[in-house]
């Protein structure tokens, strides 16, 4: 989403390697060029839990919770 993309961009500008776990986005981006995303990589949730120093979660705000 919008917030996650902004966090990803900020982290990459700081030189961080970004681990992404967003299956719908990964599906959309299969076969697309990285567009400067060399420091971002899609991984499974277990890899995120093992390797990440910081984890952020971004979910939409809905009335139903």
mmCIF file of N, CA and C in Angstrom:
data_model
loop_
_atom_site.group_PDB
_atom_site.id
_atom_site.type_symbol
_atom_site.label_atom_id
_atom_site.label_comp_id
_atom_site.label_asym_id
_atom_site.label_seq_id
_atom_site.Cartn_x
_atom_site.Cartn_y
_atom_site.Cartn_z
ATOM 1 N N UNK A 1 0.810 -1.185 0.000
ATOM 2 C CA UNK A 1 0.000 0.000 0.000
ATOM 3 C C UNK A 1 0.855 1.250 0.000
ATOM 4 N N UNK A 2 0.204 2.353 0.147
ATOM 5 C CA UNK A 2 0.866 3.649 0.089
ATOM 6 C C UNK A 2 1.844 3.854 1.246
ATOM 7 N N UNK A 3 1.421 3.554 2.466
ATOM 8 C CA UNK A 3 2.291 3.754 3.633
ATOM 9 C C UNK A 3 3.501 2.828 3.563
ATOM 10 N N UNK A 4 3.262 1.553 3.275
ATOM 11 C CA UNK A 4 4.359 0.596 3.179
ATOM 12 C C UNK A 4 5.376 0.979 2.119
ATOM 13 N N UNK A 5 4.898 1.481 0.984
ATOM 14 C CA UNK A 5 5.804 1.908 -0.088
ATOM 15 C C UNK A 5 6.651 3.093 0.349
ATOM 16 N N UNK A 6 6.044 4.008 1.097
ATOM 17 C CA UNK A 6 6.801 5.168 1.593
ATOM 18 C C UNK A 6 7.864 4.742 2.611
ATOM 19 N N UNK A 7 7.508 3.818 3.492
ATOM 20 C CA UNK A 7 8.477 3.301 4.464
ATOM 21 C C UNK A 7 9.608 2.588 3.729
ATOM 22 N N UNK A 8 9.265 1.782 2.735
ATOM 23 C CA UNK A 8 10.272 1.070 1.942
ATOM 24 C C UNK A 8 11.234 2.052 1.276
ATOM 25 N N UNK A 9 10.700 3.093 0.655
ATOM 26 C CA UNK A 9 11.534 4.092 -0.020
ATOM 27 C C UNK A 9 12.463 4.786 0.970
ATOM 28 N N UNK A 10 11.932 5.177 2.122
ATOM 29 C CA UNK A 10 12.751 5.850 3.137
ATOM 30 C C UNK A 10 13.868 4.937 3.630
ATOM 31 N N UNK A 11 13.547 3.682 3.864
ATOM 32 C CA UNK A 11 14.556 2.731 4.346
ATOM 33 C C UNK A 11 15.645 2.502 3.304
ATOM 34 N N UNK A 12 15.248 2.392 2.038
ATOM 35 C CA UNK A 12 16.251 2.187 0.988
ATOM 36 C C UNK A 12 17.157 3.409 0.861
ATOM 37 N N UNK A 13 16.594 4.614 1.028
ATOM 38 C CA UNK A 13 17.408 5.835 0.971
ATOM 39 C C UNK A 13 18.435 5.864 2.102
ATOM 40 N N UNK A 14 18.122 5.194 3.207
ATOM 41 C CA UNK A 14 19.061 5.106 4.327
ATOM 42 C C UNK A 14 20.047 3.958 4.163
ATOM 43 N N UNK A 15 19.956 3.251 3.033
ATOM 44 C CA UNK A 15 20.892 2.173 2.748
ATOM 45 C C UNK A 15 20.501 0.825 3.316
ATOM 46 N N UNK A 16 19.282 0.709 3.789
ATOM 47 C CA UNK A 16 18.828 -0.552 4.375
ATOM 48 C C UNK A 16 18.432 -1.556 3.298
ATOM 49 N N UNK A 17 18.608 -2.814 3.612
ATOM 50 C CA UNK A 17 18.066 -3.900 2.791
ATOM 51 C C UNK A 17 16.658 -4.151 3.316
ATOM 52 N N UNK A 18 15.671 -4.131 2.430
ATOM 53 C CA UNK A 18 14.272 -4.238 2.838
ATOM 54 C C UNK A 18 13.727 -5.607 2.452
ATOM 55 N N UNK A 19 13.206 -6.328 3.438
ATOM 56 C CA UNK A 19 12.558 -7.614 3.201
ATOM 57 C C UNK A 19 11.058 -7.362 3.114
ATOM 58 N N UNK A 20 10.454 -7.766 2.020
ATOM 59 C CA UNK A 20 9.029 -7.530 1.803
ATOM 60 C C UNK A 20 8.260 -8.835 1.890
ATOM 61 N N UNK A 21 7.114 -8.794 2.543
ATOM 62 C CA UNK A 21 6.203 -9.935 2.543
ATOM 63 C C UNK A 21 4.821 -9.383 2.234
ATOM 64 N N UNK A 22 4.502 -9.350 0.960
ATOM 65 C CA UNK A 22 3.240 -8.799 0.471
ATOM 66 C C UNK A 22 2.829 -9.618 -0.744
ATOM 67 N N UNK A 23 2.208 -10.805 -0.525
ATOM 68 C CA UNK A 23 1.892 -11.697 -1.648
ATOM 69 C C UNK A 23 1.119 -11.051 -2.798
ATOM 70 N N UNK A 24 0.077 -10.208 -2.550
ATOM 71 C CA UNK A 24 -0.613 -9.591 -3.692
ATOM 72 C C UNK A 24 0.309 -8.683 -4.513
ATOM 73 N N UNK A 25 1.147 -7.911 -3.839
ATOM 74 C CA UNK A 25 2.078 -7.030 -4.552
ATOM 75 C C UNK A 25 3.113 -7.848 -5.311
ATOM 76 N N UNK A 26 3.611 -8.900 -4.677
ATOM 77 C CA UNK A 26 4.600 -9.753 -5.333
ATOM 78 C C UNK A 26 4.018 -10.334 -6.624
ATOM 79 N N UNK A 27 2.764 -10.783 -6.573
ATOM 80 C CA UNK A 27 2.107 -11.319 -7.765
ATOM 81 C C UNK A 27 2.012 -10.278 -8.865
ATOM 82 N N UNK A 28 1.653 -9.042 -8.496
ATOM 83 C CA UNK A 28 1.531 -7.955 -9.483
ATOM 84 C C UNK A 28 2.864 -7.622 -10.123
ATOM 85 N N UNK A 29 3.949 -7.729 -9.350
ATOM 86 C CA UNK A 29 5.249 -7.274 -9.825
ATOM 87 C C UNK A 29 6.096 -8.367 -10.459
ATOM 88 N N UNK A 30 5.607 -9.599 -10.510
ATOM 89 C CA UNK A 30 6.360 -10.685 -11.141
ATOM 90 C C UNK A 30 6.610 -10.316 -12.595
ATOM 91 N N UNK A 31 7.846 -10.407 -13.000
ATOM 92 C CA UNK A 31 8.214 -10.116 -14.376
ATOM 93 C C UNK A 31 8.475 -8.652 -14.669
ATOM 94 N N UNK A 32 8.213 -7.765 -13.705
ATOM 95 C CA UNK A 32 8.494 -6.351 -13.915
ATOM 96 C C UNK A 32 9.934 -6.058 -13.532
ATOM 97 N N UNK A 33 10.492 -5.022 -14.135
ATOM 98 C CA UNK A 33 11.855 -4.615 -13.783
ATOM 99 C C UNK A 33 11.852 -4.028 -12.382
ATOM 100 N N UNK A 34 12.994 -4.110 -11.735
ATOM 101 C CA UNK A 34 13.086 -3.695 -10.338
ATOM 102 C C UNK A 34 12.903 -2.199 -10.136
ATOM 103 N N UNK A 35 13.256 -1.363 -11.089
ATOM 104 C CA UNK A 35 13.086 0.076 -10.934
ATOM 105 C C UNK A 35 13.844 0.630 -9.752
ATOM 106 N N UNK A 36 15.079 0.168 -9.556
ATOM 107 C CA UNK A 36 15.891 0.655 -8.451
ATOM 108 C C UNK A 36 15.593 -0.029 -7.130
ATOM 109 N N UNK A 37 14.955 -1.181 -7.180
ATOM 110 C CA UNK A 37 14.554 -1.876 -5.964
ATOM 111 C C UNK A 37 15.575 -2.921 -5.543
ATOM 112 N N UNK A 38 16.824 -2.786 -5.978
ATOM 113 C CA UNK A 38 17.818 -3.824 -5.705
ATOM 114 C C UNK A 38 18.039 -4.094 -4.221
ATOM 115 N N UNK A 39 17.670 -3.173 -3.360
ATOM 116 C CA UNK A 39 17.832 -3.402 -1.924
ATOM 117 C C UNK A 39 16.537 -3.893 -1.287
ATOM 118 N N UNK A 40 15.535 -4.206 -2.106
ATOM 119 C CA UNK A 40 14.272 -4.747 -1.612
ATOM 120 C C UNK A 40 14.075 -6.120 -2.222
ATOM 121 N N UNK A 41 13.619 -7.060 -1.396
ATOM 122 C CA UNK A 41 13.426 -8.422 -1.889
ATOM 123 C C UNK A 41 12.197 -9.037 -1.217
ATOM 124 N N UNK A 42 11.386 -9.734 -2.016
ATOM 125 C CA UNK A 42 10.233 -10.448 -1.474
ATOM 126 C C UNK A 42 10.712 -11.751 -0.849
ATOM 127 N N UNK A 43 10.268 -12.008 0.376
ATOM 128 C CA UNK A 43 10.636 -13.238 1.087
ATOM 129 C C UNK A 43 9.404 -13.764 1.821
ATOM 130 N N UNK A 44 9.491 -15.012 2.290
ATOM 131 C CA UNK A 44 8.381 -15.571 3.060
ATOM 132 C C UNK A 44 8.425 -15.032 4.491
ATOM 133 N N UNK A 45 7.323 -15.198 5.194
ATOM 134 C CA UNK A 45 7.191 -14.650 6.545
ATOM 135 C C UNK A 45 8.222 -15.218 7.512
ATOM 136 N N UNK A 46 8.563 -16.484 7.374
ATOM 137 C CA UNK A 46 9.570 -17.092 8.252
ATOM 138 C C UNK A 46 10.925 -16.405 8.082
ATOM 139 N N UNK A 47 11.280 -16.063 6.850
ATOM 140 C CA UNK A 47 12.543 -15.367 6.593
ATOM 141 C C UNK A 47 12.525 -13.986 7.232
ATOM 142 N N UNK A 48 11.400 -13.294 7.131
ATOM 143 C CA UNK A 48 11.277 -11.978 7.771
ATOM 144 C C UNK A 48 11.516 -12.115 9.270
ATOM 145 N N UNK A 49 10.863 -13.087 9.896
ATOM 146 C CA UNK A 49 10.995 -13.262 11.348
ATOM 147 C C UNK A 49 12.421 -13.606 11.764
ATOM 148 N N UNK A 50 13.133 -14.342 10.938
ATOM 149 C CA UNK A 50 14.502 -14.749 11.272
ATOM 150 C C UNK A 50 15.527 -13.650 11.017
ATOM 151 N N UNK A 51 15.348 -12.880 9.936
ATOM 152 C CA UNK A 51 16.408 -11.985 9.482
ATOM 153 C C UNK A 51 16.200 -10.504 9.783
ATOM 154 N N UNK A 52 14.970 -10.084 10.023
ATOM 155 C CA UNK A 52 14.702 -8.652 10.168
ATOM 156 C C UNK A 52 15.115 -8.123 11.539
ATOM 157 N N UNK A 53 15.724 -6.952 11.541
ATOM 158 C CA UNK A 53 16.019 -6.246 12.786
ATOM 159 C C UNK A 53 14.814 -5.406 13.218
ATOM 160 N N UNK A 54 14.057 -4.925 12.236
ATOM 161 C CA UNK A 54 12.871 -4.106 12.486
ATOM 162 C C UNK A 54 11.750 -4.650 11.610
ATOM 163 N N UNK A 55 10.553 -4.783 12.169
ATOM 164 C CA UNK A 55 9.394 -5.221 11.396
ATOM 165 C C UNK A 55 8.305 -4.163 11.538
ATOM 166 N N UNK A 56 7.747 -3.721 10.411
ATOM 167 C CA UNK A 56 6.604 -2.813 10.440
ATOM 168 C C UNK A 56 5.435 -3.505 9.759
ATOM 169 N N UNK A 57 4.251 -3.304 10.293
ATOM 170 C CA UNK A 57 3.031 -3.869 9.723
ATOM 171 C C UNK A 57 2.131 -2.724 9.292
ATOM 172 N N UNK A 58 1.587 -2.821 8.090
ATOM 173 C CA UNK A 58 0.731 -1.765 7.551
ATOM 174 C C UNK A 58 -0.560 -2.402 7.073
ATOM 175 N N UNK A 59 -1.664 -2.027 7.708
ATOM 176 C CA UNK A 59 -2.968 -2.576 7.352
ATOM 177 C C UNK A 59 -3.949 -1.428 7.156
ATOM 178 N N UNK A 60 -4.947 -1.623 6.298
ATOM 179 C CA UNK A 60 -5.921 -0.551 6.077
ATOM 180 C C UNK A 60 -6.828 -0.363 7.297
ATOM 181 N N UNK A 61 -7.240 0.868 7.523
ATOM 182 C CA UNK A 61 -8.188 1.181 8.585
ATOM 183 C C UNK A 61 -9.594 0.968 8.027
ATOM 184 N N UNK A 62 -10.331 0.079 8.652
ATOM 185 C CA UNK A 62 -11.696 -0.190 8.199
ATOM 186 C C UNK A 62 -12.662 -0.039 9.367
ATOM 187 N N UNK A 63 -13.907 0.260 9.060
ATOM 188 C CA UNK A 63 -14.919 0.404 10.112
ATOM 189 C C UNK A 63 -15.194 -0.915 10.816
ATOM 190 N N UNK A 64 -15.063 -2.021 10.079
ATOM 191 C CA UNK A 64 -15.364 -3.328 10.662
ATOM 192 C C UNK A 64 -14.235 -3.866 11.541
ATOM 193 N N UNK A 65 -13.098 -3.170 11.529
ATOM 194 C CA UNK A 65 -11.994 -3.582 12.385
ATOM 195 C C UNK A 65 -11.064 -4.432 11.649
#
